[in-house]
């Protein structure tokens, strides 16, 4: 695993990591009221890995994702996607980056309500000005088990089915990295399992349609995190540890420990 | 309940503004004409009484139809947009009745304030209208404004109609099961309500029947204005009929319009949005149709009249053209405000959806042009339907005045009006989408 906070340079021989952030910091507001959501983190996500980012609320997980996706510019630090430093790209270029190099999976699915499943999957290609590759769209829908629902509107699909469509959409442009924000937050545990297994297989099935991907998933659920290769824990905008080959129990234990630390910290600050 | 309603109103300023402005201007417009009818109850000659009643009741009547339709449809849009939130209220224990009451309470607050202000405007507008009639020697100088009963009555009527509109929408919106699932999709609401079909058939049939009466009966009347009195409102009636089934028309006609949009991503999105969520955008289509039909038909009829008026009717002509110009002016102003308003309300509601498009990699320009493409579809379909509806007045009146099916002049008028209406629609879409444009940030 290249998963530690010191490997900030890509290895000279291998391909560049799918995603790397260096000294990433983000401050909201100014002066005394400023909130430091990210306090300078270094992370590298090699291609073909599945990483969960966890932490108590307010730990900076969402800010990390927002900055990594190029939705927001960091206050300091760099974001490097597949070897390209995208930090200073214009809004227009970062938009193109989102639809061509990043696949998104959101907590609330974010499908367009007036497009069918197949049209939703093809949307990133449409926005890029291409005609969607029908075969690829259908292959991806088959892959997520919804080959027979291509013509359905989101309202005609269950929550789990909608999230699977969203995963197919994230895979359609064969992105450098898939960023998932609480992808199972709105699903029951059985459906969550299907979705997580899909994300897992998109990393593992190199050589298949939509395989060999890199997934970075923000979650608060230890069971979800256990699908990942590595878990990164964030507290107060800093990395508070990593865990390789996580189990749900170990992750839950570590989270409880972090919560205690946060509670002690805030009580200390209050007194 | 009232406190919750007030808090909720503050939370959705754009949608409340749409209802507020529609009710305000609607009351002002209807109330102004109602004061004419009321002035007829004062000490006036029987000729003046006739004139005032015709102007107030007949002409005000078309206006009233348009106003009432606009109020019901605007209130309906703002209520229907809240399905998700109503579902949420239901899950935390609100009964359907309570949820519906909240919606009615909100409408009530907005409508009372707006119609009270509208009644004030109407009392001023009514005075101005009377002054204009006296000045133009249409009625005797002795005719006096008869107090505020008419504007006040109009205000009460409009509040009741608003409540009826929100009641209809709320009943539909709150009947379903409690749910937190956002129901922003189309399929559930694709079926046209029965009242819409019935109203559409009645209005259109009435309008067409009056057209037939114009050609067969009033065309031969010695009074040259008999034909105008029967054909004048035909186009407005037919356009209101079309407006009633606007969701259905938009859904089917947008399929026809799709090839005209081109093949960009924005056009692709607009084509499916207008088709599958026609119930949202039909709120804009309806006033576009009425605006086009009313202005084209009245102005064309005035043109035909000025070319074919027999000698000896100059005094009548002056009265009637004054009236027509006032009606067109008010209806155009009103419908234009409704178009701008409705677009603002519809787009503001879609802020989250536009933000989502941006998250998925649409440039801000693509987001904007997808909404503008929708506006092009709505404007194009609306103008065509409005022009078709205007034939219901133009053709019978032209035949009655021996100009035949095609009027002898002013054929540039429909073109100018069509361009104006399209620009208005596109302009209101642009300003609405600029205000709701996705700001950068937040993943959720």
XYZ file of C-alpha atoms in Angstrom, chain A residues 62 65-66 71-72 91-92 95-96 98-99 104 106-107 110-116 119 123-124 126-129 131 151 153 155-156 162 169 181-182 218, chain B residues 181 184-187 190 263-266 268-270 272-273 276-277 350 353-364 366 370 374 440-444:
76
model
C -16.327 16.700 3.155
C -13.587 15.695 -0.986
C -14.732 19.116 -2.206
C -15.237 22.041 -6.617
C -13.460 24.425 -4.293
C -13.262 27.052 -13.320
C -13.854 25.988 -16.921
C -15.413 21.577 -14.819
C -13.950 19.570 -17.666
C -14.906 16.741 -13.174
C -16.679 15.222 -16.117
C -18.871 11.154 -8.480
C -23.261 11.166 -3.940
C -25.248 10.378 -0.832
C -28.033 13.204 -7.802
C -29.662 11.681 -10.855
C -31.470 14.081 -13.168
C -35.154 13.330 -12.543
C -36.236 13.802 -16.165
C -33.617 11.537 -17.729
C -33.870 7.757 -17.956
C -29.550 8.911 -20.300
C -24.871 12.517 -19.237
C -21.160 13.199 -18.503
C -23.186 14.537 -23.318
C -21.900 17.424 -21.253
C -18.473 16.849 -22.757
C -20.067 17.349 -26.161
C -22.748 11.383 -28.222
C -35.479 3.168 -19.981
C -36.852 7.247 -14.857
C -38.610 7.893 -9.709
C -39.401 4.393 -10.984
C -30.711 4.757 -8.248
C -22.542 7.091 -14.440
C -19.553 10.968 -0.547
C -21.433 8.811 1.997
C -15.981 9.470 2.637
C -38.475 10.662 -0.981
C -39.218 15.654 -8.384
C -39.968 13.302 -11.228
C -42.719 13.503 -13.723
C -44.531 10.253 -14.132
C -48.580 13.242 -16.018
C -27.936 18.483 -30.538
C -25.959 20.197 -27.791
C -26.021 18.820 -24.260
C -28.141 21.781 -23.160
C -30.770 17.420 -24.940
C -31.532 18.291 -21.318
C -34.123 20.904 -22.268
C -36.421 15.917 -21.939
C -37.172 18.397 -19.200
C -41.134 14.794 -18.876
C -41.759 17.664 -16.497
C -34.711 24.002 -9.407
C -31.056 20.451 -9.626
C -28.976 23.058 -11.471
C -26.298 22.750 -8.804
C -26.314 18.999 -9.406
C -25.709 19.497 -13.122
C -22.723 21.654 -12.273
C -21.381 19.007 -9.894
C -21.592 16.457 -12.672
C -19.450 18.567 -14.934
C -21.747 21.008 -16.707
C -20.139 24.420 -17.137
C -22.133 27.375 -15.751
C -24.208 24.862 -20.122
C -30.177 24.415 -20.855
C -36.339 25.274 -22.310
C -19.413 26.837 -6.342
C -18.752 24.615 -3.356
C -20.656 22.034 -1.333
C -20.923 18.482 -2.560
C -24.470 18.053 -1.262
